[in-house]
Short mmCIF file of C-alpha atoms and ligand atoms in Angstrom, two decimals:
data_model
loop_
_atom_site.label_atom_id
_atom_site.label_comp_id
_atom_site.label_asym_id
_atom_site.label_seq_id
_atom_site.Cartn_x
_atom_site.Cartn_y
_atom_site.Cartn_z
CA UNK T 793 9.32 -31.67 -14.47
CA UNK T 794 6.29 -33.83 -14.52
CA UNK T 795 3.14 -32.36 -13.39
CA UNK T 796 -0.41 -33.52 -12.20
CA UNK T 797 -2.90 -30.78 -12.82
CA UNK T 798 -6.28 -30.70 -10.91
CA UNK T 799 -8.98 -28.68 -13.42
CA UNK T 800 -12.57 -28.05 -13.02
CA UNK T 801 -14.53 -29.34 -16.49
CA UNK T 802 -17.47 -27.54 -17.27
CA UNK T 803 -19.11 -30.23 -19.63
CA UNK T 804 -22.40 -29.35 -21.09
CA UNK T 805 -25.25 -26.90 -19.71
CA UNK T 806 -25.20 -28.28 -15.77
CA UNK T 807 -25.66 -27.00 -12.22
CA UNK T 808 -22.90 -26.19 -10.28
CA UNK T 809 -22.84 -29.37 -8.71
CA UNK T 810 -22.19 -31.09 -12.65
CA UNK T 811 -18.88 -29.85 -12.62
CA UNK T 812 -16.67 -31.96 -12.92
CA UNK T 813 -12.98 -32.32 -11.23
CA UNK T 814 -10.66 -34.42 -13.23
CA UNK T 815 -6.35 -34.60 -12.96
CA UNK T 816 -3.99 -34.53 -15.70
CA UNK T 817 -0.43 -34.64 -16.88
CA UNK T 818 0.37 -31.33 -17.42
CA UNK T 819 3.04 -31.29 -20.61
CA UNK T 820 6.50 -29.48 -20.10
CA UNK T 821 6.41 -25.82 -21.22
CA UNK T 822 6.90 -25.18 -25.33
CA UNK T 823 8.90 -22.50 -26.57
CA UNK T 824 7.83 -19.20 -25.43
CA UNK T 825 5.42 -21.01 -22.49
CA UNK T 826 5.64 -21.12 -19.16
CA UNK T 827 3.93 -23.86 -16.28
CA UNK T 828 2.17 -21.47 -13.65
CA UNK T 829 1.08 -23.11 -9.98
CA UNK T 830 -2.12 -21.44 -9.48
CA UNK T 831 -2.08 -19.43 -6.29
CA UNK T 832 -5.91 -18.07 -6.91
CA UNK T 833 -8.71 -17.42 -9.54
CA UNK T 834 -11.62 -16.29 -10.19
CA UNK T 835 -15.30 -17.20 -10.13
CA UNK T 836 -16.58 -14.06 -12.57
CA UNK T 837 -20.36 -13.01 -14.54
CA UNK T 838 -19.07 -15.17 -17.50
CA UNK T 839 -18.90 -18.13 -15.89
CA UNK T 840 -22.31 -17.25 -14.55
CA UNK T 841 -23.52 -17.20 -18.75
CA UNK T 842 -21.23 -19.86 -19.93
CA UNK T 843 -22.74 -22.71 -17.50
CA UNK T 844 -25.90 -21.81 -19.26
CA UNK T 845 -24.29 -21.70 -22.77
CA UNK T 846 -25.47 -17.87 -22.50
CA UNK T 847 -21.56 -16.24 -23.02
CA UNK T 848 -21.36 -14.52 -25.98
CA UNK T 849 -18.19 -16.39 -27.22
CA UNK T 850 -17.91 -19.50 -25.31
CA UNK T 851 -15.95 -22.82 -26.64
CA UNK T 852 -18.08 -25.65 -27.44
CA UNK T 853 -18.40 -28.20 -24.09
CA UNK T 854 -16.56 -29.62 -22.17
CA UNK T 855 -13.94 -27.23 -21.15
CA UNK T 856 -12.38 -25.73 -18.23
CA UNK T 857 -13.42 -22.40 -16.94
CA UNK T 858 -11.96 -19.55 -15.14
CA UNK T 859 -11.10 -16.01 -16.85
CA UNK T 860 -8.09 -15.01 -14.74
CA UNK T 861 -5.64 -16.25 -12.44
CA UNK T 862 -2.94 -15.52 -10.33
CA UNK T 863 0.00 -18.11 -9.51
CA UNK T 864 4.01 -18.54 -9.81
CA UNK T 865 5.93 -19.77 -12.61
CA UNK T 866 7.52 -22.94 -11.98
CA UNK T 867 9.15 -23.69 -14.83
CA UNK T 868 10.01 -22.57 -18.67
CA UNK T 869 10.21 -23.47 -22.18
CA UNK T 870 13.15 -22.54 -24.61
CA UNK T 871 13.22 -18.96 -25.17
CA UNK T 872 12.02 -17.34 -22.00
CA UNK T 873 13.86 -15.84 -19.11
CA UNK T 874 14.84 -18.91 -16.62
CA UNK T 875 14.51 -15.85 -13.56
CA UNK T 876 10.80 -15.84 -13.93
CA UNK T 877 10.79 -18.80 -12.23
CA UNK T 878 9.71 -18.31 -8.60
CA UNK T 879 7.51 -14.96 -9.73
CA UNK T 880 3.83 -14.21 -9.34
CA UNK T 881 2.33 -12.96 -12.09
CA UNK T 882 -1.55 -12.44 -12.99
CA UNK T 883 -3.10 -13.61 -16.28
CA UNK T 884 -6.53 -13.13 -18.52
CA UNK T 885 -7.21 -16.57 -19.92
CA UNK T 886 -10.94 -15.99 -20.35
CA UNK T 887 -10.93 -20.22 -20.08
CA UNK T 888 -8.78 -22.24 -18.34
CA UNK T 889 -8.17 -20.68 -14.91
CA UNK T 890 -10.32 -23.23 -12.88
CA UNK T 891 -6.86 -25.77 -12.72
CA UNK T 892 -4.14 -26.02 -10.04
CA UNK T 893 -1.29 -25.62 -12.48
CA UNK T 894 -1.97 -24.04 -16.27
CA UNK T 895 0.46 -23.36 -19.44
CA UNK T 896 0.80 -20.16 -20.96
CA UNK T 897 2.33 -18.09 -22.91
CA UNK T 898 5.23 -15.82 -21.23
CA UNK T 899 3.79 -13.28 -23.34
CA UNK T 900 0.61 -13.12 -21.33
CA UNK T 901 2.35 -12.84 -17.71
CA UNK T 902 1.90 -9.45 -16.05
CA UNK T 903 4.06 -9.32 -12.96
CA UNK T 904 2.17 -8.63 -9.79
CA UNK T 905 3.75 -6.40 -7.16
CA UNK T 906 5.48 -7.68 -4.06
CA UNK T 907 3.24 -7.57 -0.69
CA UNK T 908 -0.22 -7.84 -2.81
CA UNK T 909 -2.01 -11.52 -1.46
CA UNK T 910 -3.26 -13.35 -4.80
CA UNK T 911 -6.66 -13.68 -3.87
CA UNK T 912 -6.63 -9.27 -3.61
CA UNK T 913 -4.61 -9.37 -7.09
CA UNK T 914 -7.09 -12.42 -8.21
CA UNK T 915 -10.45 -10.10 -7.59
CA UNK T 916 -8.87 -7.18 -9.60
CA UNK T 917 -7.77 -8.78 -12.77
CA UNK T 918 -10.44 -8.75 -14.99
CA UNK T 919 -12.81 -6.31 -13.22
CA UNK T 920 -9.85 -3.95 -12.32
CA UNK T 921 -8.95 -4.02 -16.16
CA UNK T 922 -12.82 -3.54 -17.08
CA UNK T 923 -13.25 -0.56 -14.66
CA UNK T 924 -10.25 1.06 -15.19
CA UNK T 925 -10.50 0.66 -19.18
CA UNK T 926 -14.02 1.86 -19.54
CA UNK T 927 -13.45 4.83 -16.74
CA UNK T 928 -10.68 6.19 -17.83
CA UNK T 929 -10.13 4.73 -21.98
CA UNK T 930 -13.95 4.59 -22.88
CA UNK T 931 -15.59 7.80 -20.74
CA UNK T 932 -12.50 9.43 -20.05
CA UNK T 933 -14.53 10.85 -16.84
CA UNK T 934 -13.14 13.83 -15.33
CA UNK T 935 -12.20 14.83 -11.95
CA UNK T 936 -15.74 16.43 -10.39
CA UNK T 937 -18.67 14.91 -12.93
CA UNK T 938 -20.92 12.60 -11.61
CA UNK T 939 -21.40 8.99 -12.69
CA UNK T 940 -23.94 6.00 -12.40
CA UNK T 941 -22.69 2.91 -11.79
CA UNK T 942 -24.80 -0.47 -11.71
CA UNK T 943 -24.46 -3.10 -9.48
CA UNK T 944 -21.74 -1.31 -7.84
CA UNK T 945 -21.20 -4.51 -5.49
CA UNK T 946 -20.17 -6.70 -8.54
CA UNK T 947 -16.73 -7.90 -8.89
CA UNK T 948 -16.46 -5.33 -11.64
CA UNK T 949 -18.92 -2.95 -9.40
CA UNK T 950 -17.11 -2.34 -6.51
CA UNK T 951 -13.85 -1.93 -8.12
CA UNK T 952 -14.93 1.16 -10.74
CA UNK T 953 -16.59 2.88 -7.56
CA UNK T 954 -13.46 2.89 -5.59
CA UNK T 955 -11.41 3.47 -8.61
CA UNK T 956 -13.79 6.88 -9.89
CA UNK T 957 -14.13 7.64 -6.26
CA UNK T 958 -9.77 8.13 -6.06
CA UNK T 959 -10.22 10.34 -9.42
CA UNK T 960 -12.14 13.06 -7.90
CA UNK T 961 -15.79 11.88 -9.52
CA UNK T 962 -19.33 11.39 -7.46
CA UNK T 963 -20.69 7.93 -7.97
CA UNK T 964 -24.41 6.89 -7.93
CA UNK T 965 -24.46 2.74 -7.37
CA UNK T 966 -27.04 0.63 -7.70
CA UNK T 967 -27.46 -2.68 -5.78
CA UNK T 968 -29.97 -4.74 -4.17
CA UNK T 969 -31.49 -3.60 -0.42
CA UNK T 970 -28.81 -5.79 1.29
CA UNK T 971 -25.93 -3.83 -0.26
CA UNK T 972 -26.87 -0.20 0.03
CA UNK T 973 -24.30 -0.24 3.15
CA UNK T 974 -21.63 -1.87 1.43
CA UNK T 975 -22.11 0.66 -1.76
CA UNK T 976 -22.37 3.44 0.99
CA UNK T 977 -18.92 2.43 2.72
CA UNK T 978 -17.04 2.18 -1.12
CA UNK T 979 -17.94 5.60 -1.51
CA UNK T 980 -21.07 5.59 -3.53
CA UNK T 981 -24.69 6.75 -3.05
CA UNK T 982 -26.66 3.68 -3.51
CA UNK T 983 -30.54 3.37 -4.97
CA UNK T 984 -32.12 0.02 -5.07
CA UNK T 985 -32.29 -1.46 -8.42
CA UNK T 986 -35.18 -2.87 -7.63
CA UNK T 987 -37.03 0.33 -6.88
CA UNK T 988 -40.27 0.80 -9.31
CA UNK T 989 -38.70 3.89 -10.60
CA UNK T 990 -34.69 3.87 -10.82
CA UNK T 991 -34.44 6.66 -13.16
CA UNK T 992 -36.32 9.12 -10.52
CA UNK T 993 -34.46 7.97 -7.44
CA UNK T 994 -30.98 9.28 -10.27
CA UNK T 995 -32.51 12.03 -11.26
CA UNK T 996 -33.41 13.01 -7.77
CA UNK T 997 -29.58 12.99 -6.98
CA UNK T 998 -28.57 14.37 -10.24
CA UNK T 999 -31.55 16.43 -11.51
CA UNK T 1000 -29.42 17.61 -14.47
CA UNK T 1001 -28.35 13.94 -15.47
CA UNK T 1002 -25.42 12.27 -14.91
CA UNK T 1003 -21.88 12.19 -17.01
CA UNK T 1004 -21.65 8.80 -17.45
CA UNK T 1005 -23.43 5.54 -16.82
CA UNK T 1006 -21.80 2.30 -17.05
CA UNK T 1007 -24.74 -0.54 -17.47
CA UNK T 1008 -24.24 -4.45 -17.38
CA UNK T 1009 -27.31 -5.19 -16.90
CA UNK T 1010 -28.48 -4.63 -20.60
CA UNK T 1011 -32.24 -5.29 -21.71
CA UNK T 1012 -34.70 -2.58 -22.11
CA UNK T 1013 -33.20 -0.95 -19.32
CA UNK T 1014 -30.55 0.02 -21.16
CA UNK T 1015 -32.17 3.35 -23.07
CA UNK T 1016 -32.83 4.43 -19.25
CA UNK T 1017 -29.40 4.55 -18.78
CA UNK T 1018 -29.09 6.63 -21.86
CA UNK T 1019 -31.91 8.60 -21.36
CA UNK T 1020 -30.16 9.47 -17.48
CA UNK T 1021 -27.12 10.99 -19.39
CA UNK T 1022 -26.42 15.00 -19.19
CA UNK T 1023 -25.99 16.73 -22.46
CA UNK T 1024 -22.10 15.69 -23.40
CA UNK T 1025 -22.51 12.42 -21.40
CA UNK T 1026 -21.42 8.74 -22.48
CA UNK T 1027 -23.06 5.59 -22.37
CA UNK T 1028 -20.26 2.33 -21.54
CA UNK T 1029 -22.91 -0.64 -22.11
CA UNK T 1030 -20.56 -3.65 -21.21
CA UNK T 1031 -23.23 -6.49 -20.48
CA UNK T 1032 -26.41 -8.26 -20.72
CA UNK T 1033 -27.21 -9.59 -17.23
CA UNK T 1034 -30.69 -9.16 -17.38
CA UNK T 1035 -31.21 -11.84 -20.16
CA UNK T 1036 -28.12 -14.66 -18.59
CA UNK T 1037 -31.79 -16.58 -17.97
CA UNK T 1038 -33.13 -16.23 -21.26
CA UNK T 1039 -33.34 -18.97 -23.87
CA UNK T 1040 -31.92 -18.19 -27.31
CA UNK T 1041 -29.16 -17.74 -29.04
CA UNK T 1042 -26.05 -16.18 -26.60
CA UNK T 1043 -24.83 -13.68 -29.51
CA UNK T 1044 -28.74 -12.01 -29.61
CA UNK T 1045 -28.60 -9.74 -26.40
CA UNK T 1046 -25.25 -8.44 -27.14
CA UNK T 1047 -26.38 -7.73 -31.09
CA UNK T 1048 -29.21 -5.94 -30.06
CA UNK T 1049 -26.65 -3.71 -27.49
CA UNK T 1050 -24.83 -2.77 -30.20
CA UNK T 1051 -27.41 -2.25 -32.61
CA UNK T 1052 -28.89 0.34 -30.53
CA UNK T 1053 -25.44 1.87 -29.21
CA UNK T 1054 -25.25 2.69 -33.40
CA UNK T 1055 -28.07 4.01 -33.47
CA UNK T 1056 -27.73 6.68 -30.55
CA UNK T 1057 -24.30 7.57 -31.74
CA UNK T 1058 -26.08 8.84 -34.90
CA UNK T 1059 -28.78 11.18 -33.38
CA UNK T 1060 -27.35 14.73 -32.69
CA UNK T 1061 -28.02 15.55 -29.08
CA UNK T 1062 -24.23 15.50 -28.05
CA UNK T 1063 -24.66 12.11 -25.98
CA UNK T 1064 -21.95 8.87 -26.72
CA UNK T 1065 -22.69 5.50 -26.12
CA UNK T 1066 -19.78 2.42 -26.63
CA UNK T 1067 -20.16 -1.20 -26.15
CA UNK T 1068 -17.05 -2.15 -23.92
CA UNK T 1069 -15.41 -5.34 -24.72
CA UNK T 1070 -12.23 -6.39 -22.83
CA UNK T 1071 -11.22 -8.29 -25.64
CA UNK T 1072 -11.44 -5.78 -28.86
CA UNK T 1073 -8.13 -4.75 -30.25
CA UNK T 1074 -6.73 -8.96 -29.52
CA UNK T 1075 -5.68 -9.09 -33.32
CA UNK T 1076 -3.09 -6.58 -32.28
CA UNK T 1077 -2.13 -8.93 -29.68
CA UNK T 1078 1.26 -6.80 -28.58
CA UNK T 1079 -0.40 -3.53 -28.55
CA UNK T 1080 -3.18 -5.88 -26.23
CA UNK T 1081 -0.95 -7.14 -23.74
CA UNK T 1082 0.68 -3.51 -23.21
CA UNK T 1083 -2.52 -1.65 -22.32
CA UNK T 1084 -3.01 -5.04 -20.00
CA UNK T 1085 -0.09 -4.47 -17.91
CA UNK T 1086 -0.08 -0.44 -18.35
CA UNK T 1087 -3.91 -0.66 -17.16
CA UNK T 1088 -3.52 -3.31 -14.53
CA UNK T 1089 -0.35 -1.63 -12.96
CA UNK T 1090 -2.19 1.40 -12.20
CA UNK T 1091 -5.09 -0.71 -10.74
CA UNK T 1092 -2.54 -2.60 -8.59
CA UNK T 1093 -0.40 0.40 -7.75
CA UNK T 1094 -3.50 1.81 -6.29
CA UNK T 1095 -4.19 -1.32 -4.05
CA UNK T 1096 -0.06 -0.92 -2.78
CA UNK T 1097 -1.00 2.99 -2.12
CA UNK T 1098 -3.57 1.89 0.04
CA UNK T 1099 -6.36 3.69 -1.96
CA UNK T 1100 -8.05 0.39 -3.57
CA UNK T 1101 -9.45 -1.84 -1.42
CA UNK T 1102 -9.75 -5.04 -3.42
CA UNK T 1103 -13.08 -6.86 -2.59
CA UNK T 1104 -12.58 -10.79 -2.23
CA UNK T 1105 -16.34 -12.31 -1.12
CA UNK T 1106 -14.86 -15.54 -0.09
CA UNK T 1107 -11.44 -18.08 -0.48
CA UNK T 1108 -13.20 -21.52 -1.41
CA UNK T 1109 -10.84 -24.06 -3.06
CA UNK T 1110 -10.77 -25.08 -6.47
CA UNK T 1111 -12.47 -29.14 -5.61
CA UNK T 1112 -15.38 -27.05 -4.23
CA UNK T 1113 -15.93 -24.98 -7.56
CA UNK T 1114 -19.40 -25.69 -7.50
CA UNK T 1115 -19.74 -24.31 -3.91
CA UNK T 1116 -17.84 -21.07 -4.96
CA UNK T 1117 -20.23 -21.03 -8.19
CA UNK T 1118 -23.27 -21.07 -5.93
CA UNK T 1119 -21.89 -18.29 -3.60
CA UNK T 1120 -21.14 -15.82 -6.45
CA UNK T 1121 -24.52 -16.42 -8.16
CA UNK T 1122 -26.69 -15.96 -5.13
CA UNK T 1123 -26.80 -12.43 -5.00
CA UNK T 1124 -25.19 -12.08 -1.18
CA UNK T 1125 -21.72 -11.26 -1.62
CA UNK T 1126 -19.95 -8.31 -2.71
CA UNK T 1127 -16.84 -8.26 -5.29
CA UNK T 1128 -15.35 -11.43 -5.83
CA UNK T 1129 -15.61 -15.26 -4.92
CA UNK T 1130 -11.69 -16.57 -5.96
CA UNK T 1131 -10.82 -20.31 -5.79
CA UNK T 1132 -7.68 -21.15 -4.31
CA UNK T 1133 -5.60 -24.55 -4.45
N1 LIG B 443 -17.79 -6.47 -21.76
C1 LIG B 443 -16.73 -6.93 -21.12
O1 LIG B 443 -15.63 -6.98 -21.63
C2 LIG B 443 -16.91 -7.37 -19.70
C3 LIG B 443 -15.79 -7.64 -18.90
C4 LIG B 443 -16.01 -8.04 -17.59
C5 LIG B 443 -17.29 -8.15 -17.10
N2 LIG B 443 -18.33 -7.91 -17.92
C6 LIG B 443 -19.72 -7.98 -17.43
O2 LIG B 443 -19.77 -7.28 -16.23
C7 LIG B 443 -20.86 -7.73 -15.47
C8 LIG B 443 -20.44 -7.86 -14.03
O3 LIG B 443 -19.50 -8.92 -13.91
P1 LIG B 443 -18.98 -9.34 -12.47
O4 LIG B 443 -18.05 -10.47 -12.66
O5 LIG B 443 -18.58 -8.11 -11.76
O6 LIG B 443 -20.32 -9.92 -11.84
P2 LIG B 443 -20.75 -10.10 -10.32
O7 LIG B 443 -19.60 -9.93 -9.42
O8 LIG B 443 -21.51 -11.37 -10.29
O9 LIG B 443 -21.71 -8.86 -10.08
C9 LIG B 443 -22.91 -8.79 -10.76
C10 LIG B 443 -23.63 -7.56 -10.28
O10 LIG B 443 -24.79 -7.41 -11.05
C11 LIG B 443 -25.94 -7.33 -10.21
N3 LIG B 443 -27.00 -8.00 -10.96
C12 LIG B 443 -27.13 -9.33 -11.22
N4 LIG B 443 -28.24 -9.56 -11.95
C13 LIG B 443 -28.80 -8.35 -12.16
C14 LIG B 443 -29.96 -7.91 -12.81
N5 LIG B 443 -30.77 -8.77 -13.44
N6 LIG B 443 -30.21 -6.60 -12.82
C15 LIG B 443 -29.41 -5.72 -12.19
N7 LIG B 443 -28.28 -6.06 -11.56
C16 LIG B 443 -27.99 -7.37 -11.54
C17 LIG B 443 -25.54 -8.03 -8.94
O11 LIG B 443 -26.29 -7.50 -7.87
P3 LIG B 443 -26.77 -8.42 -6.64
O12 LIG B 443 -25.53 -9.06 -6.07
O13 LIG B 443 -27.40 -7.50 -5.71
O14 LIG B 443 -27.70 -9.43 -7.26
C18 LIG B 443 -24.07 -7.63 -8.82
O15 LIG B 443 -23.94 -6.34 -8.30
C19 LIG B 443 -21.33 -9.02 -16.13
O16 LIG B 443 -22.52 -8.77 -16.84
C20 LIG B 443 -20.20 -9.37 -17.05
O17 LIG B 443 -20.64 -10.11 -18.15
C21 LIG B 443 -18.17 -7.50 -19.19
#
């Protein structure tokens, strides 16, 4: 079956508006690939970095963007089930998402449940795995401690309040003044990040200090957010936000994260700090893909249980990428902007 595949190029260090679309012959599945029609993906934080050459582990320019998808298998190479034809499943790609039909690897497929709409499944992919991984792998929180989570309207945000909120735990978010509501309504108490004095406005709400903080934002924030833990608390540092405007080298903010996460892990005051990284543990790519689809079938069973409420910012399709990349960077919508043919 012969192909045409719409993708979205990111080709140097551009605007939104230098993306650029371009159509290709998409080859016939090789062994152990399938051809997925994309039914939705996403417009995520990395893509934010890489259009600046800021992510940490970017492929050189051009290439196509887009760290997840959702979409249907249309049709297979030798040595993989013909009956997955017809299926949705999700996928992490980390680059490559932004097309209207992708190859991959049957490996990679995770099935997604019947009766869940791909742009819901879309805007819990990678931030459902990154909350759910960090809550419940990293801090291991526990039903009744109390947790800080920034920008808690973020795609990964406003999925790890909803998800520590269904485990019993108290969630501080931070946001921006137009988003208290929204952080209020997932189940959080929100604080301004922009208030002159973050730390007080926790401590005011959790005067002994909270159990665990989970901090994006990076910079010299970041010893804040360890300084805000409890006695016994952990520290999930899982990205640099704060410096996505900075010039210099990409890999600097994230060595300096885990420099410092070292360095607390070796003074004895019975605090823990980790440096999350979705990707860690890839060499060991089956034992990968397993805690992929054990993590992400919790996160979706709790969206079919009617206790996640998946949060998709807007449906913009995939010609008007730069549109969607505009939405999602100025600082207006909450959870996800996904792309859809
Ligand atoms: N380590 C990993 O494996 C991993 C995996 C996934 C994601 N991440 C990281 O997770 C973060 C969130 O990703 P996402 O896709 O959820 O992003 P997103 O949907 O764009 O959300 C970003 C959030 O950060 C807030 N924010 C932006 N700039 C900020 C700043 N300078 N200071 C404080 N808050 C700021 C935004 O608030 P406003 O909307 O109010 O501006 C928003 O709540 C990114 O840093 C991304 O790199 C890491």
């Amino acid at each position: 079956m012969t192909i045409e595949a719409l993708e979205i190029v990111l080709p140097g260090i551009v605007d939104p508006e230098g993306l650029q679309i371009t159509r290709r012959q998409l080859a016939a599945p090789g062994p152990g690939q399938v051809s997925v029609r994309m039914e939705a993906t996403g417009v995520s934080f990395a893509e934010q970095q890489m259009r600046r050459g800021k992510y940490y582990d970017q492929p050189a320019f051009p290439f196509v963007p887009g760290y997840d998808l959702v979409g249907t298998v249309i049709e297979v190479g030798t040595g993989v089930d013909p009956a997955l034809v017809g299926g949705r499943f999700a996928a992490l790609t980390k680059t490559g998402g932004w097309a209207s039909a992708v190859l991959l690897d049957a490996a990679d497929l995770i099935p997604v449940p019947t009766g869940i709409d791909p742009a819901e499944a879309e805007a819990v992919l990678v931030n459902g795995v990154t909350a759910w991984q960090m809550l419940h792998r990293v801090a291991q929180v526990r039903s009744g401690a109390t947790i800080l989570v920034h920008g808690a309207n973020g795609g990964v945000g406003s999925t790890l309040v909803q998800l520590a909120r269904n485990a019993g735990i108290t969630v501080i978010g931070t946001a921006s003044a137009r988003h208290q509501d929204t952080v209020r309504a997932l189940g959080a108490t929100p604080i301004d990040y922009r208030d002159p004095d973050v730390p007080a406005r926790v401590r005011e709400l959790a005067p002994a200090g909270v159990d665990a903080v989970f901090d994006h934002v990076g910079g010299p924030g970041i010893a804040d957010s360890y300084r805000l833990l409890a006695r016994g608390g952990t520290l999930v540092s899982y990205g640099s936000a704060s410096t996505r405007d900075d010039p210099g080298a990409s890999r600097v903010p994230v060595l300096k994260l885990l420099a410092r996460v070292l360095l607390w892990n070796a003074l004895p005051n019975g605090k823990g700090a980790h440096f999350y990284n979705l990707w860690a543990g890839l060499r060991r790519r089956d034992t990968f893909r397993a805690k992929l689809r054990t993590d992400l079938a919790q996160v979706f069973h709790q969206i079919t249980s009617g206790t996640l409420a998946p949060q998709v910012a807007a449906r913009i399709p995939l010609q008007d990428a730069a549109t969607a990349v505009r939405l999602a960077e100025s600082g207006t919508v909450t959870g996800k902007v996904v792309l859809v043919p």
